[in-house]
CSV table of C-alpha atoms in Angstrom, one decimal:
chain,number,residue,atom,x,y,z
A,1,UNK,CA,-27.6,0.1,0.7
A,2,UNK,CA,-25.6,1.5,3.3
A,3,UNK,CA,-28.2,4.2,5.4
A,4,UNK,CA,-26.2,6.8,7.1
A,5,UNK,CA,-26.4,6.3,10.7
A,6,UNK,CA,-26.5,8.7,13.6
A,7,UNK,CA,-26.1,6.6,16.6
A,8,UNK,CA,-22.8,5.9,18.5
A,9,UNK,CA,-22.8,2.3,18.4
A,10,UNK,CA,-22.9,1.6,14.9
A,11,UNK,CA,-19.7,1.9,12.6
A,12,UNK,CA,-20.4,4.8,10.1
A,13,UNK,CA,-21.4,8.0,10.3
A,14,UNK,CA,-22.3,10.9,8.2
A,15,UNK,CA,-19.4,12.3,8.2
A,16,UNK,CA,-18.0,9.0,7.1
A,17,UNK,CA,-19.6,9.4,3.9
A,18,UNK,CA,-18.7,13.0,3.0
A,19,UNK,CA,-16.5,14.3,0.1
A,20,UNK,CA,-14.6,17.8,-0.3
A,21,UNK,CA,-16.9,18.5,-3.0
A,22,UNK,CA,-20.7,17.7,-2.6
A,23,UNK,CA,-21.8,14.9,-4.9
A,24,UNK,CA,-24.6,15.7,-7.1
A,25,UNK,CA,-28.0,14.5,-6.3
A,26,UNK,CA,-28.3,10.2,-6.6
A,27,UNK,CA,-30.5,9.1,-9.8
A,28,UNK,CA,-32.9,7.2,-8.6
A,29,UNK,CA,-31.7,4.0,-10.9
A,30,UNK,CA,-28.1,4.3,-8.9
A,31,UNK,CA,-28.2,1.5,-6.1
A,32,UNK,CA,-24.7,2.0,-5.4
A,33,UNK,CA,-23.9,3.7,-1.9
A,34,UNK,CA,-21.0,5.9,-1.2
A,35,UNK,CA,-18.3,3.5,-0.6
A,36,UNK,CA,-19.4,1.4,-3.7
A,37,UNK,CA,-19.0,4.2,-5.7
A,38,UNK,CA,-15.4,4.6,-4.2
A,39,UNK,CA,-14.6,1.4,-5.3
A,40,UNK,CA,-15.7,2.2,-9.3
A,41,UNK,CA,-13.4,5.3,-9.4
A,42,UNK,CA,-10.2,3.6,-8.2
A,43,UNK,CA,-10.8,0.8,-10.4
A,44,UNK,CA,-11.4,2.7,-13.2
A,45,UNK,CA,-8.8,5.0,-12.7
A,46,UNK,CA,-5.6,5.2,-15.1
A,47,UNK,CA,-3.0,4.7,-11.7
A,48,UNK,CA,-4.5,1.4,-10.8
A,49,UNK,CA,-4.2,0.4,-14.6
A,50,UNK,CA,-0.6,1.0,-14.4
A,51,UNK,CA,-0.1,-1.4,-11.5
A,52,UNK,CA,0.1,-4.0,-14.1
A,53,UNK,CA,3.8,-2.9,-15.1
A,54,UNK,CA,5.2,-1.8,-11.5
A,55,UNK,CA,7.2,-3.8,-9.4
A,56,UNK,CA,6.1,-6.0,-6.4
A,57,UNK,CA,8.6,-7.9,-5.5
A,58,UNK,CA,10.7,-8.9,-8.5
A,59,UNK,CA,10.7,-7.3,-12.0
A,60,UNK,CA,9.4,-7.9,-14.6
A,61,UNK,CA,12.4,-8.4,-16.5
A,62,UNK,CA,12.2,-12.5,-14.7
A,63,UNK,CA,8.9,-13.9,-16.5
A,64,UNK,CA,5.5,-12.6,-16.7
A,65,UNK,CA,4.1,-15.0,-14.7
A,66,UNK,CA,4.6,-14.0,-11.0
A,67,UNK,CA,2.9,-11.1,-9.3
A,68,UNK,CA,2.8,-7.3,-10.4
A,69,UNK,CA,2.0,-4.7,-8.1
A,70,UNK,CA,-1.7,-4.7,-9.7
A,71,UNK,CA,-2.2,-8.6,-8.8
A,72,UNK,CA,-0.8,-8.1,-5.1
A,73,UNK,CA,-3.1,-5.4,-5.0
A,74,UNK,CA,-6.1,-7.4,-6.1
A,75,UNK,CA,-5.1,-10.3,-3.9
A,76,UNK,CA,-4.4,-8.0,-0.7
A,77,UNK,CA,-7.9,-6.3,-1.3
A,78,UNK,CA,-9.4,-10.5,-1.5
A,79,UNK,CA,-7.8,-11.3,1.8
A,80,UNK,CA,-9.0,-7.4,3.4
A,81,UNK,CA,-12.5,-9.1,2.0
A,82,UNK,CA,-12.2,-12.2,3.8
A,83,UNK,CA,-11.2,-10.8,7.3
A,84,UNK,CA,-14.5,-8.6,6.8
A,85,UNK,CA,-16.7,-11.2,5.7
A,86,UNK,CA,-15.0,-13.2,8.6
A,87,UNK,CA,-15.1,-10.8,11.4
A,88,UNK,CA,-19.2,-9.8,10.6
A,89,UNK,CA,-20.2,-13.3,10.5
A,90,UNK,CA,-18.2,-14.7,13.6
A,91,UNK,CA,-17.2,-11.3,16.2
A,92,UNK,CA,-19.5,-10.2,18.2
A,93,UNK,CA,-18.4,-6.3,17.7
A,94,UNK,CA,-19.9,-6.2,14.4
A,95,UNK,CA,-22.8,-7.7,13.9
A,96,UNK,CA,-25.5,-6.8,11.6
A,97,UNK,CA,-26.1,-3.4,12.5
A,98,UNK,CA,-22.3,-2.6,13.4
A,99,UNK,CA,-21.2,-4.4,10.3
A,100,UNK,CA,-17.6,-3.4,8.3
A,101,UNK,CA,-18.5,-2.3,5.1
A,102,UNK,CA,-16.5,-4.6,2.3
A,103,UNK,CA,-16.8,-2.3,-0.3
A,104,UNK,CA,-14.9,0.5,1.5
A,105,UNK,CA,-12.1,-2.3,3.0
A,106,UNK,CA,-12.1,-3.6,-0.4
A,107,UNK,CA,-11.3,-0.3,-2.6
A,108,UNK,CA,-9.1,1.1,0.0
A,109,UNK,CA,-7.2,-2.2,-0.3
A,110,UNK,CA,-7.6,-2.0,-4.1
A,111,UNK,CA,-6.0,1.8,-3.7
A,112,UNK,CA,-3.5,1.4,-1.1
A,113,UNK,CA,-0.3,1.0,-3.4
A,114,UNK,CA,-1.3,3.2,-6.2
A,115,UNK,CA,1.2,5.8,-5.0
A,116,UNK,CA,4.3,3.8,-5.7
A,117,UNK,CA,6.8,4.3,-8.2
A,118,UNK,CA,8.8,2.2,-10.4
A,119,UNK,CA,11.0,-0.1,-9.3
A,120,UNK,CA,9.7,-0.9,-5.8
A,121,UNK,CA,11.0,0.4,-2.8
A,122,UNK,CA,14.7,1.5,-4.4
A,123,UNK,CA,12.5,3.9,-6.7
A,124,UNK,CA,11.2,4.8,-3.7
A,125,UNK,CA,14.4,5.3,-2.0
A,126,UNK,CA,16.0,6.9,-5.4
A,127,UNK,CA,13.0,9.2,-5.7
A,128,UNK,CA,12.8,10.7,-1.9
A,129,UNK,CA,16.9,11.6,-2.2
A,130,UNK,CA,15.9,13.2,-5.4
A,131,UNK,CA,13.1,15.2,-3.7
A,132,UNK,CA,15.4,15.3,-0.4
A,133,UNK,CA,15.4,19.2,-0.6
A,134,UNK,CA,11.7,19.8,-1.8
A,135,UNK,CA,9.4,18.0,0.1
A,136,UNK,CA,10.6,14.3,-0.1
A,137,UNK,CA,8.7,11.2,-1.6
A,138,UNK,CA,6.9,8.1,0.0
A,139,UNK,CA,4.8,5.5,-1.6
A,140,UNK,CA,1.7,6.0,0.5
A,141,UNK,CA,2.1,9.7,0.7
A,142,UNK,CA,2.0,9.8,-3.3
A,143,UNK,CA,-0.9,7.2,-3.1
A,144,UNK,CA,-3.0,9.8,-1.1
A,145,UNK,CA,-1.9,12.8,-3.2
A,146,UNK,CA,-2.8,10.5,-6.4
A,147,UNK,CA,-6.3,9.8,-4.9
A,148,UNK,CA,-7.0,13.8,-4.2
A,149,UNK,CA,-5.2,15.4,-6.4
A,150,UNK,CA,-3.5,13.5,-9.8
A,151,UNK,CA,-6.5,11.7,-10.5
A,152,UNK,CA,-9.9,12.7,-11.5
A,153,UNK,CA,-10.6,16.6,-11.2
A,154,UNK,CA,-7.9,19.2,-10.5
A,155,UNK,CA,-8.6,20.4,-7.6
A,156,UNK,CA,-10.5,17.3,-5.3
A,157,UNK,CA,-9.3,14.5,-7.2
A,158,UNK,CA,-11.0,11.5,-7.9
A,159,UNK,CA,-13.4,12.9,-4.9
A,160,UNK,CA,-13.6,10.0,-2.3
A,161,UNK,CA,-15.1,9.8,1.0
A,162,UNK,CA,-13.7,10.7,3.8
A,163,UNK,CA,-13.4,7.2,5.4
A,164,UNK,CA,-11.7,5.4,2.6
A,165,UNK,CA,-8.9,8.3,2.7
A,166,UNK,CA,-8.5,7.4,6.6
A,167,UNK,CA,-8.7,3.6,5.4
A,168,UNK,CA,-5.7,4.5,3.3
A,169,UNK,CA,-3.8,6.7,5.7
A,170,UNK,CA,-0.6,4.1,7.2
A,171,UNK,CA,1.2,6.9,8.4
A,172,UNK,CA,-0.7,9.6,9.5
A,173,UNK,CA,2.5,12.6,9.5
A,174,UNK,CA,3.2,15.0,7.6
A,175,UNK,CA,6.6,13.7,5.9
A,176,UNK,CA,8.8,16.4,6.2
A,177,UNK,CA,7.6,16.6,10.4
A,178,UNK,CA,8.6,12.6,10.4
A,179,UNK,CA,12.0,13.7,9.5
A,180,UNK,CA,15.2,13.6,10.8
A,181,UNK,CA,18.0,14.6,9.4
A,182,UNK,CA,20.0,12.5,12.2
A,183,UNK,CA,19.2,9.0,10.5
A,184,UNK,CA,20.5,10.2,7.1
A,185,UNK,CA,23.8,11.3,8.8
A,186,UNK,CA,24.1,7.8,10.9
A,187,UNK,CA,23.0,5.5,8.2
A,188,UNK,CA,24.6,7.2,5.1
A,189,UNK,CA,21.7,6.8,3.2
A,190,UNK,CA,18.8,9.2,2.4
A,191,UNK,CA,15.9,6.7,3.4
A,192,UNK,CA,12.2,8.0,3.2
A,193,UNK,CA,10.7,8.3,6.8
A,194,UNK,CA,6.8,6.4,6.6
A,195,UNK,CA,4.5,8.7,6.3
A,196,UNK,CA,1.3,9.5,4.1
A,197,UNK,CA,1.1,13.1,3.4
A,198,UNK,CA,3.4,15.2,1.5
A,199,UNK,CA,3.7,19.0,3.4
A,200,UNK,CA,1.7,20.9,-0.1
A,201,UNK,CA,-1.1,18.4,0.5
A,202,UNK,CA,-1.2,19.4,4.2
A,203,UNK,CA,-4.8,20.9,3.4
A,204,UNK,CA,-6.4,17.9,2.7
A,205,UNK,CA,-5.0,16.1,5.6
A,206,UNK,CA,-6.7,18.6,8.0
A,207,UNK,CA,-10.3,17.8,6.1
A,208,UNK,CA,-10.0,14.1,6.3
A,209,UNK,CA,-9.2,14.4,10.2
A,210,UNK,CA,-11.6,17.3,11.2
A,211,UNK,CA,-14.7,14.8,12.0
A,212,UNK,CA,-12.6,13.3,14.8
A,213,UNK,CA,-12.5,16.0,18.3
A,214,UNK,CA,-9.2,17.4,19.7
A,215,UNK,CA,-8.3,14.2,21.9
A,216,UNK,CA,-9.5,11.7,19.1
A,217,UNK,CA,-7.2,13.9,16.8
A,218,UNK,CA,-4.4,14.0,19.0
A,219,UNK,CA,-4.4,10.1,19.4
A,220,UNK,CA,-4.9,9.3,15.3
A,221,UNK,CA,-1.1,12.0,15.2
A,222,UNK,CA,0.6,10.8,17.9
A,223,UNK,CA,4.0,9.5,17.2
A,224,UNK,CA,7.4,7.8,18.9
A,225,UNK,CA,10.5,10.2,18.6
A,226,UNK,CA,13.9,9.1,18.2
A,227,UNK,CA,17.2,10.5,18.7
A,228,UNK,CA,19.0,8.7,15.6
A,229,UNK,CA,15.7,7.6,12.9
A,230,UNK,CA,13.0,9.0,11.6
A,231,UNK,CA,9.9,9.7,13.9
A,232,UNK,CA,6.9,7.2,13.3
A,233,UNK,CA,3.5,7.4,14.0
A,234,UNK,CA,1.7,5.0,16.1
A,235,UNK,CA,-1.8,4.7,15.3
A,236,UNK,CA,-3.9,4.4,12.4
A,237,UNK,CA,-7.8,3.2,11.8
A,238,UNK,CA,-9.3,0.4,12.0
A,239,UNK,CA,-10.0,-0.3,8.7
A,240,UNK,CA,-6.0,0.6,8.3
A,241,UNK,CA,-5.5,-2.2,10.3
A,242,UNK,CA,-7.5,-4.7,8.8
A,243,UNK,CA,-5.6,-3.6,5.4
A,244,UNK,CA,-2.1,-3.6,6.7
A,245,UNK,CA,-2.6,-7.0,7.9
A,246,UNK,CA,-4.0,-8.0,4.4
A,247,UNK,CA,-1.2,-6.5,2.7
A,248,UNK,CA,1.6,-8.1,5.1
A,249,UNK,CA,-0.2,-11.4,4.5
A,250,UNK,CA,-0.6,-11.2,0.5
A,251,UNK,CA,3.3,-10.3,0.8
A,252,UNK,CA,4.2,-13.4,3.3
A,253,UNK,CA,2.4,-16.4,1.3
A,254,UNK,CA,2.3,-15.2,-2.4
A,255,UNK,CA,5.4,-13.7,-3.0
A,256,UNK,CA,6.9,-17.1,-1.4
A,257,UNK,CA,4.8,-18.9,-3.6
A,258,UNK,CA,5.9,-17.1,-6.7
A,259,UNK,CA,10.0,-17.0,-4.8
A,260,UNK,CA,9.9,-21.3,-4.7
A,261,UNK,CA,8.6,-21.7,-8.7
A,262,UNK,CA,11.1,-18.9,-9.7
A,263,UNK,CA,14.1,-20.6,-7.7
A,264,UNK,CA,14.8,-18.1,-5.3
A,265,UNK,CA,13.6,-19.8,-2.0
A,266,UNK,CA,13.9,-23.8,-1.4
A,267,UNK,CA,11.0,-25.8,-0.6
A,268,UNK,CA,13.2,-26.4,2.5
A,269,UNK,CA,13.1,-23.1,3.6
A,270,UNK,CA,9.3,-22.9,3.4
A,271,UNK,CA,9.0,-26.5,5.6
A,272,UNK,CA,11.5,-24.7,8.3
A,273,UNK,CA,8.8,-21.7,8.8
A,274,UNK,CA,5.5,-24.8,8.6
A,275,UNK,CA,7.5,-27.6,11.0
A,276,UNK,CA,6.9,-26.0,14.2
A,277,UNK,CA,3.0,-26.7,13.2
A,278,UNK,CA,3.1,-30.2,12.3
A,279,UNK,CA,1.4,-31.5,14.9
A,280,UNK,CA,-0.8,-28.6,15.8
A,281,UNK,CA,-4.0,-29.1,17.8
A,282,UNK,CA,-5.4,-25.8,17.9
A,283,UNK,CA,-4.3,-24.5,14.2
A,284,UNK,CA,-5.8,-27.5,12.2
A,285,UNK,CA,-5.3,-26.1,9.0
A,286,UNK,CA,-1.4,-25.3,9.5
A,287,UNK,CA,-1.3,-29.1,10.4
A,288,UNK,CA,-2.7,-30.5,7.0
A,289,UNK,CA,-0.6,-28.1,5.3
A,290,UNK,CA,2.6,-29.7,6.7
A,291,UNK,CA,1.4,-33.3,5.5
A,292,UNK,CA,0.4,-31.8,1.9
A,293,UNK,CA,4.4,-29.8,2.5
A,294,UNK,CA,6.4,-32.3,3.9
A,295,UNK,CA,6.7,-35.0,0.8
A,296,UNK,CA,7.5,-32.5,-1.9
A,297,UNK,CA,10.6,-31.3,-3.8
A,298,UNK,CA,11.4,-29.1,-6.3
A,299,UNK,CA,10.9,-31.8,-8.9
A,300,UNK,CA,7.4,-33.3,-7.8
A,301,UNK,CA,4.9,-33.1,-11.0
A,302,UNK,CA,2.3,-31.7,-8.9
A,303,UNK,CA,4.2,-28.8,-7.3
A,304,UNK,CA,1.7,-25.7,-8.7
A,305,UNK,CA,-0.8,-27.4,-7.6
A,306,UNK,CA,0.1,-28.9,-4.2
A,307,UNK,CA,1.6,-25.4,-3.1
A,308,UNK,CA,-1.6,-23.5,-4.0
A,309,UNK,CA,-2.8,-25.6,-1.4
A,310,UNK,CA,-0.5,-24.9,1.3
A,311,UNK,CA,-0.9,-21.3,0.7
A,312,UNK,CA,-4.3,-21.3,1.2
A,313,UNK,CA,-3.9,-23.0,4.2
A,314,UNK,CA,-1.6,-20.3,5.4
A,315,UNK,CA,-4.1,-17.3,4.5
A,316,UNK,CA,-7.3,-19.1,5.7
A,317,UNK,CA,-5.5,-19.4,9.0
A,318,UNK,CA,-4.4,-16.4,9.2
A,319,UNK,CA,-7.8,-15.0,8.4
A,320,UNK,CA,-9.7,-17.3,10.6
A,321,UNK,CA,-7.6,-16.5,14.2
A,322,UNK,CA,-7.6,-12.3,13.7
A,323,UNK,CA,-8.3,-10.8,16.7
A,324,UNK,CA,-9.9,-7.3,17.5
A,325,UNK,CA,-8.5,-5.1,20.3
A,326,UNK,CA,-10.6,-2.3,22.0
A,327,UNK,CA,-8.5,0.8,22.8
A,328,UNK,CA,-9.2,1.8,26.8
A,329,UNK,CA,-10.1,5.1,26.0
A,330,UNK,CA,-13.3,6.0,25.2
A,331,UNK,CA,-13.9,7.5,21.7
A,332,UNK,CA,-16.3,8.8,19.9
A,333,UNK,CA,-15.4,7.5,16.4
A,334,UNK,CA,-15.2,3.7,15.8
A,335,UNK,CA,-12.3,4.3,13.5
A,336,UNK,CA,-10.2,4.8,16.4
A,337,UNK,CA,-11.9,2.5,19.1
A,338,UNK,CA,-10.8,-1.0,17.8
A,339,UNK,CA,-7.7,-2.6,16.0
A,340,UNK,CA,-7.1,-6.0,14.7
A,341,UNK,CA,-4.1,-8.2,15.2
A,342,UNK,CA,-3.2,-11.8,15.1
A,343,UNK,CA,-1.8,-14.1,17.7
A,344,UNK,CA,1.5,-14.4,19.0
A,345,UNK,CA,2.6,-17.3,17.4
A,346,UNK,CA,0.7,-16.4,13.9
A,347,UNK,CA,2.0,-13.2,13.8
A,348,UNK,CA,5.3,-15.1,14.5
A,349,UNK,CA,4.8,-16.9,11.9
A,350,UNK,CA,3.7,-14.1,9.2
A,351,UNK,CA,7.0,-11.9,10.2
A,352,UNK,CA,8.7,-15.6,9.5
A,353,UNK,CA,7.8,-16.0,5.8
A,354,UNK,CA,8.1,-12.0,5.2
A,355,UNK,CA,11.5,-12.4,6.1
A,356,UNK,CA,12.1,-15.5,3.9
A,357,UNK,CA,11.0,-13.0,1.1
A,358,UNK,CA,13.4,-10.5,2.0
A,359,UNK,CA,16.5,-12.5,2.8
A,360,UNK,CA,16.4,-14.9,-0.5
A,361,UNK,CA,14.5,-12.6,-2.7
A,362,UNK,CA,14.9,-8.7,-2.5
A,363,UNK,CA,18.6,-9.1,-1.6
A,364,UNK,CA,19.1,-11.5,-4.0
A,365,UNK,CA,21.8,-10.6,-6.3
A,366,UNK,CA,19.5,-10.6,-9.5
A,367,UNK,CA,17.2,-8.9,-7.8
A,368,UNK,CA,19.3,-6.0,-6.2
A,369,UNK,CA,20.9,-5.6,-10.0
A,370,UNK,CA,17.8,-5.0,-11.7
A,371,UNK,CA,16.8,-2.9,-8.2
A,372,UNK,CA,20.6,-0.5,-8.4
A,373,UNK,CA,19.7,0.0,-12.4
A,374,UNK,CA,15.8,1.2,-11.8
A,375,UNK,CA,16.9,3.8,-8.8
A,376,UNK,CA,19.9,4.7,-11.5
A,377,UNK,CA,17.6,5.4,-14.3
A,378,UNK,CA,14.7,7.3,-12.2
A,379,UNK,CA,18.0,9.8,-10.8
A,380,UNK,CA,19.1,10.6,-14.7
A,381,UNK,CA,15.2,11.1,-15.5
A,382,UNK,CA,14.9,13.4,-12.4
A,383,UNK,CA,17.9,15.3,-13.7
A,384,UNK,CA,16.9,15.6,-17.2
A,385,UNK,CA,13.8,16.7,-16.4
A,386,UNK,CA,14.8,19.6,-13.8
A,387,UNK,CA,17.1,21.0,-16.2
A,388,UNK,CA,14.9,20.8,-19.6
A,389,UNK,CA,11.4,21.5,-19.0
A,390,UNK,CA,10.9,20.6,-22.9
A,391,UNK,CA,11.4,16.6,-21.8
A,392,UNK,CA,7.8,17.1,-20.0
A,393,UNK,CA,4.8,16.6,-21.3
A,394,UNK,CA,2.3,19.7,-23.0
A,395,UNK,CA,0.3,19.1,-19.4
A,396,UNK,CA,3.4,18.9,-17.5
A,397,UNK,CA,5.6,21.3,-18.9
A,398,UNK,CA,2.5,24.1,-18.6
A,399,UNK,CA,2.4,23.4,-14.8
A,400,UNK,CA,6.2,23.5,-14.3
A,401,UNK,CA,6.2,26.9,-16.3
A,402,UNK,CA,3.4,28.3,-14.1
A,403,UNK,CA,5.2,27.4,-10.6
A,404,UNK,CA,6.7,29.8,-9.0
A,405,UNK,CA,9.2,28.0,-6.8
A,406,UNK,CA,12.0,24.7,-7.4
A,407,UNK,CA,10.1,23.0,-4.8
A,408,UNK,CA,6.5,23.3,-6.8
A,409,UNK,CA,8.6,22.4,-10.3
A,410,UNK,CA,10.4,19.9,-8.4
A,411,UNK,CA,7.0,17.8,-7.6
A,412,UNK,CA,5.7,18.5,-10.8
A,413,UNK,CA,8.5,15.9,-12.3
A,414,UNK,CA,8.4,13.9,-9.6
A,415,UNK,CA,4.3,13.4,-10.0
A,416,UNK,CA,5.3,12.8,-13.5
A,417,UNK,CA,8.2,10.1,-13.0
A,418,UNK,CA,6.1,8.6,-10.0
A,419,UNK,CA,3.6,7.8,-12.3
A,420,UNK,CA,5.9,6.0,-14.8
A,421,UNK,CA,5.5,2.2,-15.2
A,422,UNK,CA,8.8,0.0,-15.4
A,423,UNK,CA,9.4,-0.4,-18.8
A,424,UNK,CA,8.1,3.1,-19.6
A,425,UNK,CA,11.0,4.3,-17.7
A,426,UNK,CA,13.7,2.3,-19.3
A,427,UNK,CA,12.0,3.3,-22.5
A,428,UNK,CA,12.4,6.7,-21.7
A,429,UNK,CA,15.5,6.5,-20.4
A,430,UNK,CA,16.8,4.9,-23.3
A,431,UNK,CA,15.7,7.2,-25.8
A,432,UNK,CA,17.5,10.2,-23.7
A,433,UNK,CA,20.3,8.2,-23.1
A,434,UNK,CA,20.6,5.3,-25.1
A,435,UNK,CA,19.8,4.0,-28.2
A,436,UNK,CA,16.2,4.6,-29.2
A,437,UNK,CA,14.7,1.7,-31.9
A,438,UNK,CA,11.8,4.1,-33.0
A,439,UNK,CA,10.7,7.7,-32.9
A,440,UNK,CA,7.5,6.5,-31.3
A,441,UNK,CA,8.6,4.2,-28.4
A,442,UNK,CA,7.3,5.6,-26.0
């Protein structure tokens, strides 16, 4: 049981563990601590359900095999769970007392792609020029304004602690201040600047940074301006790090795992990022997977198998060399005082395979069709439901009635669209626009 800890050299503090509204007093059966209880209510919410029909990397129109945006999500939070459980038994920084705490890495992990919407990152990209006069969308922006607002209670959400919403917070801007109009003009596309707070959710922003003092605050919002893209932020926590790097990892090994079975990336390609390792000394690991790599082709009977075990070479690697960084200046809040990253020639390696996975896979022809249709079919939903509030929902339509401006209605339908699986949006596209099978499709 976590015990909430008032000196400055261990890692969480009260303020850690507070909530925007008070939790009611702790039965005495309930061992769970704060962050354990964060973890129940994201799992058990109806957003993290739908992760199983959403998008990773490709749809789900190609098998039902590979991975959905619910199984990256659970695999992203494993990894965050192995850097912890590496990092507190092997760094000095955190040892028993100065522990992470997995539960909160974990759920955050677990939470931190709840916010996106169908279709990947061109329903992203269709959404945002959708919402391009009224506030704009953003995957991690929605995710917080799902964990403190759609979900759970009206007003505070599903309630969570303070540092799981800082765990979760990417982009720490406002998006309509990350803005600028500049990059739309010399791009020709209306392309969502990162950030992870929508401008009507600006109230919750300032309580999940007001335990941090005025310098702390101004480091956690400081951000790189540009005269031609969007301004971007330049820190976050570090349990946003440790996250992040999860995430980037899950992305670099298993969507290349699932990209070989499905056909889209050579066992070739793979050996071309693993080669320069072959006869590593100091990354052991990387060094047996080459000689477990190296024989195989797309034919061999053993392929599943024998590439599960080069992938878990990779991540085990990867986990096993993270290093922390300690910022220079001196800060109160641990949150800000430490970072983690990987060496040179991992991180080399990681931006390698994530590459592999966006060259051969998302601009894949089959991939981009399926991609071009999704961001069609969420631009005629967004339509239709602008102009005929009677396509809503009863919940929906009475909240679009009681707004009092376009931009308020305007997130209403995007909250609602946002929150539409895949195939519940084809469904309802087709029975606006197509041809319907059954009065009760959807």
């Amino acid at each position: 049981m976590i015990i909430y800890r008032a000196r400055e050299n261990h890692l969480y503090y009260p303020s850690d563990m507070e909530r925007r509204k008070p939790s009611s007093s702790r039965h005495l059966s309930d061992a769970r601590d704060s962050f354990e209880k964060d973890f129940g209510r994201i799992v058990h919410s109806a957003a993290f359900r739908r992760l199983q029909s959403k998008t990773q990397v490709i749809g789900s129109v190609a098998g039902d095999f590979h991975r959905t945006r619910l199984t990256h999500s659970m695999e992203a939070a494993q990894i965050a769970r192995g850097i912890v459980i590496h990092l507190n038994a092997h760094h000095p920084l955190f040892n028993q007392e100065n522990a992470l705490d997995v539960s909160l890495i974990e759920a955050a992990a677990l939470a931190h792609d709840l916010g996106h919407p169908p279709f990947g990152h061109r329903g992203e990209e269709a959404l945002h020029e959708c919402m391009r006069d009224y506030g704009g969308f953003e995957g991690n922006a929605h995710t917080f304004r799902i964990l403190t607002r759609l979900e759970g209670e009206e007003e505070f959400g599903l309630n969570l602690t303070r540092a799981l919403l800082l765990a979760i917070m990417k982009y720490p801007i406002v998006l309509d201040e990350a803005v600028n109009e500049e990059q739309y003009r010399t791009t020709g596309k209306v392309l969502p600047p990162k950030a992870s707070v929508f401008a009507c959710d600006r109230q919750v922003f300032a309580w999940v940074c007001s335990s941090f003092t005025k310098e702390e605050t101004r480091h956690f919002l400081a951000t790189t301006d540009y005269p031609d893209r969007h301004r971007q932020t330049k820190h976050k926590t570090l349990e946003c790090s440790i996250i992040e790097l999860a995430d980037d990892i899950a992305y670099g090994t298993h969507d290349a795992e699932d990209a070989v079975h499905l056909g889209f990336i050579q066992l070739e390609q793979l050996k071309e990022c693993i080669r320069p390792f072959a006869r590593s000394e100091e990354y052991q690991e990387l060094r047996e997977a080459w000689n477990v790599l190296n024989p195989l082709h797309q034919g061999h009977n053993h392929l599943r198998y024998k590439l599960k075990k080069v992938i878990t070479a990779l991540i085990s690697t990867f986990i096993t060399h993270i290093q922390v960084e300690l910022n220079e200046r001196s800060f109160h809040s641990p949150r800000l005082k430490y970072r983690v990253y990987l060496p040179p020639e991992l991180q080399a390696l990681l931006e390698q395979l994530k590459q592999l996975v966006s060259d051969k896979v998302i601009d894949a022809q089959r991939v981009q069709t399926i991609s071009w249709k999704g961001a069609y079919v969420i631009k005629q939903l967004f339509q239709a439901f602008m102009n005929e509030e009677r396509l809503l929902t009863e919940h929906d339509r009475y909240l679009f009635r009681r707004a009092s401006t376009d931009e308020q209605r305007a997130r209403i339908v995007c909250d609602y669209i946002a929150g539409m699986t895949d195939s519940f949006a084809l469904r309802m596209y087709d029975r606006l626009y197509g041809q319907s099978r059954s009065f009760f499709d959807i």
